[in-house]
Tab-separated table of C-alpha atoms and ligand atoms in Angstrom:
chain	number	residue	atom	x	y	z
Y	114	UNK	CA	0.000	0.000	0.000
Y	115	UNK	CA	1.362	3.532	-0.521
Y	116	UNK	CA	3.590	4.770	2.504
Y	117	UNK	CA	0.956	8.070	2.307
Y	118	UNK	CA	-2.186	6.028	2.940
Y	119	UNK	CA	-0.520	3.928	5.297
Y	120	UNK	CA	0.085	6.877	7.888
Y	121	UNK	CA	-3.413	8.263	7.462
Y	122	UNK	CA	-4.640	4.808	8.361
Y	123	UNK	CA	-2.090	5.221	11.477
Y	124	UNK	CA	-2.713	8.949	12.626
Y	125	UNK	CA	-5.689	10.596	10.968
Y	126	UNK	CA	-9.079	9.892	12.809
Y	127	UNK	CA	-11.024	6.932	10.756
Y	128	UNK	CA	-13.786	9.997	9.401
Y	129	UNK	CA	-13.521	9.508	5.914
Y	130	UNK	CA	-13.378	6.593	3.772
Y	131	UNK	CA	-11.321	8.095	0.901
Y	132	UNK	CA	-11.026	6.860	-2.558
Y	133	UNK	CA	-7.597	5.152	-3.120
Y	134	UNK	CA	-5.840	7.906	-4.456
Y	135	UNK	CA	-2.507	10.083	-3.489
Y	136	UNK	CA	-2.767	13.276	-5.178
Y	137	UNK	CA	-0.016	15.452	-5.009
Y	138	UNK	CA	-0.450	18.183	-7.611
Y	139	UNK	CA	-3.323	20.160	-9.414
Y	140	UNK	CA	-3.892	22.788	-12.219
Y	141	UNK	CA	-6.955	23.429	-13.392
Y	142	UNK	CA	-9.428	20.815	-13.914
Y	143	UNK	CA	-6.324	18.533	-13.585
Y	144	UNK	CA	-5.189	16.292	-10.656
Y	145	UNK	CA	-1.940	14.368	-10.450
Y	146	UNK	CA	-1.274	11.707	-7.858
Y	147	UNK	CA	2.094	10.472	-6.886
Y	148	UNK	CA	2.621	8.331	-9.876
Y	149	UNK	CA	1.891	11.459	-12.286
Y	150	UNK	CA	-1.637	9.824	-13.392
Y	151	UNK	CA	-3.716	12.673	-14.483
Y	152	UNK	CA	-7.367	12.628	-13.050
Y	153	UNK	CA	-10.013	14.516	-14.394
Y	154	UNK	CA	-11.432	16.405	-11.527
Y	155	UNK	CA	-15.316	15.744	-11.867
Y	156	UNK	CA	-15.902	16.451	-7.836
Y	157	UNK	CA	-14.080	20.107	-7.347
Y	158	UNK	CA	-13.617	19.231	-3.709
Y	159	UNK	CA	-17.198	19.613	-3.029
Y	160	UNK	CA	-17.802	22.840	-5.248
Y	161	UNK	CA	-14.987	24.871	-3.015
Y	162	UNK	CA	-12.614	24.494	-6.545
Y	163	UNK	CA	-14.916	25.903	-8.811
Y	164	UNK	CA	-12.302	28.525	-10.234
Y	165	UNK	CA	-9.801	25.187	-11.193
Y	166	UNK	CA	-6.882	24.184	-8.847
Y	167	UNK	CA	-4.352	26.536	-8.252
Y	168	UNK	CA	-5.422	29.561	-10.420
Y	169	UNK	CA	-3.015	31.495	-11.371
Y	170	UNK	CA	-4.312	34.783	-10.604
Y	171	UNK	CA	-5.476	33.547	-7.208
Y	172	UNK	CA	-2.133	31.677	-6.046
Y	173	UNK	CA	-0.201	35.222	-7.476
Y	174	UNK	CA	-3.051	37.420	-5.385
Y	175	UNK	CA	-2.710	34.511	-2.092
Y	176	UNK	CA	1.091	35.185	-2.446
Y	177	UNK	CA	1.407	38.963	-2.912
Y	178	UNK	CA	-1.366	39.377	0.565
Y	179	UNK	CA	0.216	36.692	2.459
Y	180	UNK	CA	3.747	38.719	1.928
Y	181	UNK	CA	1.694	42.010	3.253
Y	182	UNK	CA	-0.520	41.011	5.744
Y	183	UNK	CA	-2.497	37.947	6.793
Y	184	UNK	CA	-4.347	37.766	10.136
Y	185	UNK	CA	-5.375	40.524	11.849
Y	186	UNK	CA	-8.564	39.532	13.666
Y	187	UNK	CA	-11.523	42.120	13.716
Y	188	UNK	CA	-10.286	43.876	16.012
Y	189	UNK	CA	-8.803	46.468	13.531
Y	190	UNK	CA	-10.144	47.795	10.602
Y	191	UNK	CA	-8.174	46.639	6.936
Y	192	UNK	CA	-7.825	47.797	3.732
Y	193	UNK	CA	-9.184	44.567	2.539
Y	194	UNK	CA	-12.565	43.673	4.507
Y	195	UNK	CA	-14.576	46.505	2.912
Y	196	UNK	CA	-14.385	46.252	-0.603
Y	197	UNK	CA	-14.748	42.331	-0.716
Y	198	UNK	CA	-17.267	42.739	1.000
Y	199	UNK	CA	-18.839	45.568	-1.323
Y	200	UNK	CA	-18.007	43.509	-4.383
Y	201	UNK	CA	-19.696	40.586	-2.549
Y	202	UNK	CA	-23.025	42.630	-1.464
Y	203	UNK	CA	-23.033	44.134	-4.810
Y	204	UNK	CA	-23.037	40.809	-7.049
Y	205	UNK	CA	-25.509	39.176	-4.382
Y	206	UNK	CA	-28.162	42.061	-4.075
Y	207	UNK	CA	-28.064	41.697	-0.641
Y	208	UNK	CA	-27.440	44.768	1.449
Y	209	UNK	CA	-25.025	42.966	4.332
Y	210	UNK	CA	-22.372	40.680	4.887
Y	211	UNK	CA	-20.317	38.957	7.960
Y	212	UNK	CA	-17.261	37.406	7.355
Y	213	UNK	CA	-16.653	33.721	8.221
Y	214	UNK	CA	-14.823	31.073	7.117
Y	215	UNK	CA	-16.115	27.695	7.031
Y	216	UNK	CA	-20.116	27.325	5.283
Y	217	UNK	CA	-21.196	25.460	9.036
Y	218	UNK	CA	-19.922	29.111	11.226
Y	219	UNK	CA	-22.204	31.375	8.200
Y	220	UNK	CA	-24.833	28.770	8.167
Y	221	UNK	CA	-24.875	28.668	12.589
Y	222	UNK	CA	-24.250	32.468	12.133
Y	223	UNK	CA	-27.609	32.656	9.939
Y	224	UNK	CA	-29.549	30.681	13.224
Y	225	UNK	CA	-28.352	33.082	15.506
Y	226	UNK	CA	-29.487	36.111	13.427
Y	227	UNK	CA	-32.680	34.872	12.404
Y	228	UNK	CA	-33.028	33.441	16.209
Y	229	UNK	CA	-32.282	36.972	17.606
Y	230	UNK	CA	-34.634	38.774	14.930
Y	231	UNK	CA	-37.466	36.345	16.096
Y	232	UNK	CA	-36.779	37.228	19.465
Y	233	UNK	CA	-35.911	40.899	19.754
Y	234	UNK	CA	-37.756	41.985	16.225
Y	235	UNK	CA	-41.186	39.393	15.387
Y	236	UNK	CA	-41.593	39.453	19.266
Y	237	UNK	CA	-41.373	35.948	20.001
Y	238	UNK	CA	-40.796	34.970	23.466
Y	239	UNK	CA	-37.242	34.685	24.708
Y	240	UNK	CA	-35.919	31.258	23.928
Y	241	UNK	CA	-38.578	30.298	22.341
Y	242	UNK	CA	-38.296	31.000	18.504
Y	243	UNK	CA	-38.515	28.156	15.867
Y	244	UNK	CA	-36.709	27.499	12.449
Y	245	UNK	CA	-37.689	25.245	9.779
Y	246	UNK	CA	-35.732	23.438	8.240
Y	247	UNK	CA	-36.443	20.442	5.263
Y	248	UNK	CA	-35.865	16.847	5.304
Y	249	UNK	CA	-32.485	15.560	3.551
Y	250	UNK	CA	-31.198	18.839	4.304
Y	251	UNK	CA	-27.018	19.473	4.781
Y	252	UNK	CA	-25.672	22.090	6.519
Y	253	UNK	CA	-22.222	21.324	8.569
Y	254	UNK	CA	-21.181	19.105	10.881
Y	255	UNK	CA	-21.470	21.333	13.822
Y	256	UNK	CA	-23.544	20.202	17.314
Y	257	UNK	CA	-26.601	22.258	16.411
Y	258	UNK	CA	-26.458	21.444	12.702
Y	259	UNK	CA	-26.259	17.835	13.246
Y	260	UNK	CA	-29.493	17.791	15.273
Y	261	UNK	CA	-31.753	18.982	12.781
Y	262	UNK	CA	-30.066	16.698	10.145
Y	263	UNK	CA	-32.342	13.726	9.206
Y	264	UNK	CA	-29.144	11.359	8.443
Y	265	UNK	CA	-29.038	9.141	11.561
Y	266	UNK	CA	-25.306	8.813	10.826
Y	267	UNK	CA	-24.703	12.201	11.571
Y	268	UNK	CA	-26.840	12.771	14.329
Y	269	UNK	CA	-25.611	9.114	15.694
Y	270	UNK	CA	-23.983	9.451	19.401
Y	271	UNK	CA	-23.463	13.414	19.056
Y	272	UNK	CA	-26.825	14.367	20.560
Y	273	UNK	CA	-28.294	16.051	23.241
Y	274	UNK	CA	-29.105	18.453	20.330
Y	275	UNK	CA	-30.336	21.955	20.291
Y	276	UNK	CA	-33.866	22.709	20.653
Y	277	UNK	CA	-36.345	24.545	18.119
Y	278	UNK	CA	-35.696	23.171	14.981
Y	279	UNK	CA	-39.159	21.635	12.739
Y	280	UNK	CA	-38.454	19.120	9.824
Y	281	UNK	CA	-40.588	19.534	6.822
Y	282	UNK	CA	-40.196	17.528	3.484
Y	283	UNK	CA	-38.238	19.243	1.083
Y	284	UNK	CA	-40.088	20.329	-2.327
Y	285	UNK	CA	-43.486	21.089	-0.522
Y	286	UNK	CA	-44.202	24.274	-0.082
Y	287	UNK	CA	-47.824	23.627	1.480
Y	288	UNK	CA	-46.199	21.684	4.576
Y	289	UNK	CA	-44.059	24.479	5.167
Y	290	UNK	CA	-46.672	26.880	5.053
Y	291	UNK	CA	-48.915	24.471	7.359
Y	292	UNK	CA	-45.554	24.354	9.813
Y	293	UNK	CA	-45.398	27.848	10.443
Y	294	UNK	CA	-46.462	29.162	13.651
Y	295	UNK	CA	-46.507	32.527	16.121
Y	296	UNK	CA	-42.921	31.517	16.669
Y	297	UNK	CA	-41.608	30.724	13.720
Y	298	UNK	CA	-38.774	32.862	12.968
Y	299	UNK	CA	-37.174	31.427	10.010
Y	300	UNK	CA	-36.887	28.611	7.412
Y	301	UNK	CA	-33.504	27.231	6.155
Y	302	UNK	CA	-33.321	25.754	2.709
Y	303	UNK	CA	-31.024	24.483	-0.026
Y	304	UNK	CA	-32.585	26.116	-3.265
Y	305	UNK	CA	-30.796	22.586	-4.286
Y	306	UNK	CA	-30.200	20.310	-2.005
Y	307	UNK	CA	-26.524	18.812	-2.463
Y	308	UNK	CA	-25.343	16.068	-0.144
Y	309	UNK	CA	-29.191	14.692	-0.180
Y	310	UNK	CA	-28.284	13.736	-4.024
Y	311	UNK	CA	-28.181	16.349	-6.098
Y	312	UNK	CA	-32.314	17.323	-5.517
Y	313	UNK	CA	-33.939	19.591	-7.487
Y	314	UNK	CA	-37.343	20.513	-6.152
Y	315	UNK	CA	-40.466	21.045	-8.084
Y	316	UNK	CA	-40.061	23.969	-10.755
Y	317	UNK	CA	-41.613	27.237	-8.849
Y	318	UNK	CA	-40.775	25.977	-5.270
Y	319	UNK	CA	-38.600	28.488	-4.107
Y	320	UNK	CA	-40.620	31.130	-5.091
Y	321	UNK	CA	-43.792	29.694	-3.280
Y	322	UNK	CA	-41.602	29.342	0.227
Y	323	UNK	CA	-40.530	33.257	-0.735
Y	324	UNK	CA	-44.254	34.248	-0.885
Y	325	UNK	CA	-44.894	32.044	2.263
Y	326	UNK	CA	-42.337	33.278	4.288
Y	327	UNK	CA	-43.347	37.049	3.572
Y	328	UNK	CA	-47.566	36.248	4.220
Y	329	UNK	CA	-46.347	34.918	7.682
Y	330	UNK	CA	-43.060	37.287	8.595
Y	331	UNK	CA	-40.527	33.901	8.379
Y	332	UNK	CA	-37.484	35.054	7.187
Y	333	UNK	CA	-36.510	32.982	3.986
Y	334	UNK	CA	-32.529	31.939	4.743
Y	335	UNK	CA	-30.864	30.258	1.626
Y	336	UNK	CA	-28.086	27.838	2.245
Y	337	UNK	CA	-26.122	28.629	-1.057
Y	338	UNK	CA	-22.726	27.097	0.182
Y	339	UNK	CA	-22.914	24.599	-2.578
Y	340	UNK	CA	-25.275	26.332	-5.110
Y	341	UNK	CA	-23.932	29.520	-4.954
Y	342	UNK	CA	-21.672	31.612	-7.105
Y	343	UNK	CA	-22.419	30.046	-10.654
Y	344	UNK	CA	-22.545	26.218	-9.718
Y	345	UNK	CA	-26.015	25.866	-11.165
Y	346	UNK	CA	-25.737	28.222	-14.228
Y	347	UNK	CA	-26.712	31.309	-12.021
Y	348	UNK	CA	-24.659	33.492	-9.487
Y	349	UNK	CA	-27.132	32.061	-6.977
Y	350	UNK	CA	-29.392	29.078	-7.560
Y	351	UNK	CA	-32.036	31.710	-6.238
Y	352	UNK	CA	-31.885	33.418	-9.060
Y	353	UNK	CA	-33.683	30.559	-11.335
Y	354	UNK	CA	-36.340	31.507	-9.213
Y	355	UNK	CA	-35.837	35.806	-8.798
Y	356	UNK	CA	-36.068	34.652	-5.385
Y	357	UNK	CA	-34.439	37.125	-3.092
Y	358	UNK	CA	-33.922	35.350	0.637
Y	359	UNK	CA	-33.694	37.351	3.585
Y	360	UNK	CA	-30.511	35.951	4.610
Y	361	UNK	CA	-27.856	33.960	2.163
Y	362	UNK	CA	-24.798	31.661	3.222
Y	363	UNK	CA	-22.189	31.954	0.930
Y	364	UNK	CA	-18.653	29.577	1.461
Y	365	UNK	CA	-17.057	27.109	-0.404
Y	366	UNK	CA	-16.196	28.832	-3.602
Y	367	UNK	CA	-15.452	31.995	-2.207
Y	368	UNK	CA	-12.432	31.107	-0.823
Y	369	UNK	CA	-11.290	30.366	-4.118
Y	370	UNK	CA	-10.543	26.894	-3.798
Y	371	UNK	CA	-7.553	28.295	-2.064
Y	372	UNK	CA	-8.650	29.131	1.879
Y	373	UNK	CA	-11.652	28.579	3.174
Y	374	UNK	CA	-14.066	32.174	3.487
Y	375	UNK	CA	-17.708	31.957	4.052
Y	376	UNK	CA	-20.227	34.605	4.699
Y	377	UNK	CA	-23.830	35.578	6.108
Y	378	UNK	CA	-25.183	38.280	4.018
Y	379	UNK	CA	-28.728	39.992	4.882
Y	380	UNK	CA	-31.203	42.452	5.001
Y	381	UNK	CA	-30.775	45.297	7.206
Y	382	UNK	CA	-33.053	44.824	9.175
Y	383	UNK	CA	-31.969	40.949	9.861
Y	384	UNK	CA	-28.181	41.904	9.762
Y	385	UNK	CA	-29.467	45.137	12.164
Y	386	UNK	CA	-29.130	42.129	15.463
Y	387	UNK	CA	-25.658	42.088	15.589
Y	388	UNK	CA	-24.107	44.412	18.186
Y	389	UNK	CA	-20.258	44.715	18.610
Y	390	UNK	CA	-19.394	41.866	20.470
Y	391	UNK	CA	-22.589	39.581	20.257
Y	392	UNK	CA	-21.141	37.026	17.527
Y	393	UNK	CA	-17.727	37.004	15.759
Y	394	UNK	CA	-14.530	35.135	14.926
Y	395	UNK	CA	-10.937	34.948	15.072
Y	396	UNK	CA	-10.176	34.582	11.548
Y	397	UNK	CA	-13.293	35.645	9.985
Y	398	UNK	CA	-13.069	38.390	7.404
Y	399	UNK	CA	-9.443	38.420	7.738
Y	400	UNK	CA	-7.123	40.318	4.801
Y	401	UNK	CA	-5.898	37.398	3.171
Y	402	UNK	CA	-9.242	35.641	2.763
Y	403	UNK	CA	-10.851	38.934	1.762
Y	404	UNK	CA	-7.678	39.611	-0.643
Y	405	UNK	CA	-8.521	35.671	-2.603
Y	406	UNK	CA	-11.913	35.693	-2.067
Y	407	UNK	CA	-12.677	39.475	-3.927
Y	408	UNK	CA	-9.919	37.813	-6.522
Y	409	UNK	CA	-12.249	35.292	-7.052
Y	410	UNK	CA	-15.689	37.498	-7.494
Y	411	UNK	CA	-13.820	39.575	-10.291
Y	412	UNK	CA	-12.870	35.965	-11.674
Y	413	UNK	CA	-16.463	34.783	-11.685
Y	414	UNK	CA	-17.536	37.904	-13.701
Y	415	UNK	CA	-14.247	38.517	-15.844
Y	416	UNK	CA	-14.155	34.516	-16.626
Y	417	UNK	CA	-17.745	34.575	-17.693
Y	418	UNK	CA	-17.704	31.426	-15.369
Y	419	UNK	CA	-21.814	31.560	-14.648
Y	420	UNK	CA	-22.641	31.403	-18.232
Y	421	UNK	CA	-19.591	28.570	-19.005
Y	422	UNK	CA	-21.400	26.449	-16.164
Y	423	UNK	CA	-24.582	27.028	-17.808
Y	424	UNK	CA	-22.936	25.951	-20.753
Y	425	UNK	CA	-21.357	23.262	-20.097
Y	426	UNK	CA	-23.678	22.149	-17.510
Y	427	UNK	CA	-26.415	21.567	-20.515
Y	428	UNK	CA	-23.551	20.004	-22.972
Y	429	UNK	CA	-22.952	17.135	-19.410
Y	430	UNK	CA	-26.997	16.662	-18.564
Y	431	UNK	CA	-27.418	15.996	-22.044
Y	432	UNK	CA	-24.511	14.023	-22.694
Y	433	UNK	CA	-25.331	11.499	-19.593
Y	434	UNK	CA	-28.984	11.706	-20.174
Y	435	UNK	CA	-28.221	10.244	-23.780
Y	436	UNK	CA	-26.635	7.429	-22.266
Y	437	UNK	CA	-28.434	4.569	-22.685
Y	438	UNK	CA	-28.051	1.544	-19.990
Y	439	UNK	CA	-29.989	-0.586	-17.121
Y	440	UNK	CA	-27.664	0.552	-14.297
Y	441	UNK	CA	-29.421	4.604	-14.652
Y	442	UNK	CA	-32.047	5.378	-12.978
Y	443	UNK	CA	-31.933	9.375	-13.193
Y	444	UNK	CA	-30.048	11.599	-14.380
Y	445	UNK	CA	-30.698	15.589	-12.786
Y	446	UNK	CA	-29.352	18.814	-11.767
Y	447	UNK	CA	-28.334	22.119	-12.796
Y	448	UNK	CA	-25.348	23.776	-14.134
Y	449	UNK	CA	-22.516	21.896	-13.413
Y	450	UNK	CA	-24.289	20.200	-9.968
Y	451	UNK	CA	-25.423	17.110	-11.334
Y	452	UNK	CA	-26.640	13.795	-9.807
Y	453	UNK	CA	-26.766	10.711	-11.409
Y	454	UNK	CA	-28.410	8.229	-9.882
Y	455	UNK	CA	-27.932	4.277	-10.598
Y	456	UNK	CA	-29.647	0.977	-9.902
Y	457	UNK	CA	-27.879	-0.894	-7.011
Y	458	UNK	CA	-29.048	-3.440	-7.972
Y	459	UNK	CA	-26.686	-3.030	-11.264
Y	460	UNK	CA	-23.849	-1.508	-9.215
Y	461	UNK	CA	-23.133	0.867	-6.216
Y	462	UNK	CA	-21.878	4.776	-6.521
Y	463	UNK	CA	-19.390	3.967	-4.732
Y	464	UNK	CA	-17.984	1.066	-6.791
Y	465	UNK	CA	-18.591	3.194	-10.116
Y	466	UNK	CA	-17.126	6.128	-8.674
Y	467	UNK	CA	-13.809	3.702	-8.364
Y	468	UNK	CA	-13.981	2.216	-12.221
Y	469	UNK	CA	-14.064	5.954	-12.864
Y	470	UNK	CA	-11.064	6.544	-10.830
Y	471	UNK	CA	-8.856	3.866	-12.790
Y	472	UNK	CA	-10.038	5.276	-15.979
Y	473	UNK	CA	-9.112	8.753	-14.962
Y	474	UNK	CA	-12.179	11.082	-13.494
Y	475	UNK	CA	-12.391	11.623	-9.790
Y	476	UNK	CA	-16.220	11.791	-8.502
Y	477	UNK	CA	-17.695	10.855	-5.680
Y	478	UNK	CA	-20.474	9.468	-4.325
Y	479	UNK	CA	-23.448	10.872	-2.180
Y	480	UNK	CA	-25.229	8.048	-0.689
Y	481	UNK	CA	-25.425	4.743	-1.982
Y	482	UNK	CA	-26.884	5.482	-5.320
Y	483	UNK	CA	-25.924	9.124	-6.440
Y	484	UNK	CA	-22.806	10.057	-8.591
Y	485	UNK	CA	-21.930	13.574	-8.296
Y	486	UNK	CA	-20.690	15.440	-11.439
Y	487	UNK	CA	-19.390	19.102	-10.578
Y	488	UNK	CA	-16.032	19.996	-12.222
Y	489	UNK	CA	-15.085	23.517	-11.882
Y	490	UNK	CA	-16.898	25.940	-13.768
Y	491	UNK	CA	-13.995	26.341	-16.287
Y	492	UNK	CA	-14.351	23.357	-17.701
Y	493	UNK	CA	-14.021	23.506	-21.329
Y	494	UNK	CA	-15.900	21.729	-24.313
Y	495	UNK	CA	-13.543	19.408	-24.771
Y	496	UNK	CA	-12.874	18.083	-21.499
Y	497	UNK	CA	-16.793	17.926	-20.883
Y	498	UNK	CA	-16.587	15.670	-24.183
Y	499	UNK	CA	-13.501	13.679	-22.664
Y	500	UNK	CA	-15.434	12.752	-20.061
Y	501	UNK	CA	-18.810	11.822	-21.324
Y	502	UNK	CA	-16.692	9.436	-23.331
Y	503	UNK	CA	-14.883	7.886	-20.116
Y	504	UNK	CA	-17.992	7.617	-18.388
Y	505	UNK	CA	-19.991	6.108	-21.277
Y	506	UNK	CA	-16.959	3.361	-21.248
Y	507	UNK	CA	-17.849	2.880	-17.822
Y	508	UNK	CA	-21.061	1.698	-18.325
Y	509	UNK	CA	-20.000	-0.352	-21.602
Y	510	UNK	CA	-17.494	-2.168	-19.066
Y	511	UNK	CA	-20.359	-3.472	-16.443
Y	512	UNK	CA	-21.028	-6.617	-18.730
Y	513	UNK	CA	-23.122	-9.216	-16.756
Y	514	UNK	CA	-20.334	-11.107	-15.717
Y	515	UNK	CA	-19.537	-7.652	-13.926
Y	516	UNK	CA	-23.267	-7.528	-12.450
Y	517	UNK	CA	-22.737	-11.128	-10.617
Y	518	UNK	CA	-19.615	-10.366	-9.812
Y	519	UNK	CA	-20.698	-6.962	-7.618
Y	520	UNK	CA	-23.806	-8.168	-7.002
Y	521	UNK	CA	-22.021	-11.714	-5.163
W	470	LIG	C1	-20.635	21.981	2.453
W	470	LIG	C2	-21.889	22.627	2.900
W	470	LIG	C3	-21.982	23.281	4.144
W	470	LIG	C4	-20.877	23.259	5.163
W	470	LIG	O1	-19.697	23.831	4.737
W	470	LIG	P1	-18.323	23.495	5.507
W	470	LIG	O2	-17.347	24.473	4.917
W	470	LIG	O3	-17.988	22.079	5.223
W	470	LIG	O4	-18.569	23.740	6.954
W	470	LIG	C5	-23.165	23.946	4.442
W	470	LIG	N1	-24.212	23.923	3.594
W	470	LIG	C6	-24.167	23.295	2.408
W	470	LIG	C7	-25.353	23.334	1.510
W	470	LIG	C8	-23.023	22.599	2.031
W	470	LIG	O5	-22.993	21.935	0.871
């Protein structure tokens, strides 16, 4: 076994189950491992590479801040916290932003703003306010998050959980609407919902929870740290819908594929809780992150990169939809966040997500059944073509000695 793996299976805590692979160097859509086989990166480290590996203008714009100034904490002003954050509130429409760094600190940042606004603004009685949030949904790994996840794995010996949390099913507007009450303050949704599979809801969803939430005072808070910044052949997935939430959580991407930046952004009046010293971070909004991340905003418009993954994202759909075998059951998404889902009965994600491996495109599964396709946004033509054809091999390799053979 390589000497890499072989310490990780030593010292690194047994919370992944990684694909057997030792990458050592990336460019673009381009991985390497430590034998200098080139993968085709179909997985873009969960959407946080969406600008390509080591960009060029990024790494030079990482460099030249790291060499002036890195961490400051909040407790000072910088030259560099205001206009990201300007080019960020501009692009997004939304009026407000707090700096954060991982999507799970914006998305718990997001509870404790709409929390507070349900409290000290809707009038709800102290510690009582209530946030919906849908079935399948993902939002981090924290304590709180975990609790109002509906994956028993991830909830699984981590509990007692946070209170004041409602499950609806994701996709129906009328049980949200039927699980508001007086102390509702919020609900919490994936326009898209990623680590569920790649779901799309029902076409005119998002703007039925928008009209919902404003009939009954909810605040509508969109968990865009997948779907955001041109994933699904929009800058936000909202936008399919001219939805405009009251509150947006922004990360992955915006770091660049480099660092890892999140934000909150809101309304006024929602972002109008936050007093000096009721919620913050250490690294949060810091120069460096602000330096990549407004690097990477002027990339997304400059690179065209929300039309290319509109492109592209239709040329991949309909490329995988044309494919024609047993083992697919489905084949959705949008932009360059696609699902496709197989029989496993024919063969598991997970086992198809390795044939892809040795013929040279890193995925990854989501569940048992779900291959996810989302390679950065600058894929080109070409490489979308080069990898319709691997994939379509894939399938013309699972012969039915192949299906006994899994299937035993
Ligand atoms: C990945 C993800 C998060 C959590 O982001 P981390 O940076 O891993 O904490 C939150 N929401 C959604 C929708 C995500 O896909």
């Amino acid at each position: 076994m390589d000497r890499s793996i072989e310490l990780e299976r030593q010292y690194c805590a047994r919370n992944y189950d990684s694909l057997p692979v030792v990458l050592q160097r990336g460019e673009g859509v381009w991985l390497w491992d430590v034998n200098e086989r080139r993968y085709l990166d179909m997985m873009s480290a969960y959407s946080a590479v969406s600008f390509g590996h080591s960009h060029p203008v990024l790494v030079a714009t990482l460099i030249a801040q790291a060499q002036k100034l890195a961490v400051t904490s909040r407790a000072y002003h910088t030259d560099q916290l205001g206009p990201f954050l300007q080019s960020l509130c501009e692009m997004t429409g939304m009026p407000r932003a707090l700096p954060m760094n991982t999507g799970a600190e914006a998305v718990e940042t997001a509870l404790k703003a709409a929390r507070k606004w349900g409290h000290k603004v809707k009038g709800i009685a102290d510690d009582s306010a209530e946030i919906i949030v849908c079935r399948g949904n993902f939002a981090g790994r924290t304590t709180t998050i975990v609790g109002f996840s509906s994956e028993p794995q991830y909830r699984d010996g981590f509990g007692p959980f946070a209170a004041g949390f409602v499950s609806v099913p994701f996709g129906d507007a009328a049980a949200l609407e039927a699980a508001i009450t007086p102390r509702t303050a919020a609900f919490l949704v994936e326009p898209i919902q990623g680590e569920a599979g790649i779901i799309v809801p029902p076409a005119g969803y998002l703007a039925a929870c928008r009209a919902i939430c404003t009939r009954h005072k909810v605040l509508l808070l969109c968990d865009e740290v997948q779907t955001g910044l041109g994933r699904t052949g929009r800058l936000l997935a909202c936008d399919h819908d001219a939805v405009r939430p009251d509150g947006l959580v922004l990360g992955k991407a915006l770091g660049g594929g480099l660092l890892p930046v999140s934000a909150f952004l809101a309304s006024e009046e929602l972002m109008g809780v936050f007093a000096p010293g009721d919620h913050g971070s250490t690294f949060g909004g810091n120069p460096l992150a602000c330096a990549v991340g407004a690097a990477a905003l002027r990339l997304m418009v400059d690179g065209r990169l929300v039309e290319r993954a509109q492109e592209m994202g239709a040329r991949l759909i309909e490329g995988l939809r044309a494919i024609d075998h047993r083992a697919i059951r489905e084949v959705r998404g949008k932009g360059l966040l696609i699902g496709l889902e197989l029989d496993p009965g024919v063969i598991s994600a997970r086992e198809f997500c390795e044939r892809l491996m040795r013929n040279g495109i890193l995925s990854k599964d989501t569940h048992a059944t779900v291959v996810r396709f989302a390679p950065p946004l600058i894929i080109t033509e070409s490489e979308v073509e080069a990898a319709l054809a691997v994939i379509r091999a894939v399938f013309d390799s699972l012969s039915d000695n192949d299906r006994d053979r899994i299937a035993a």
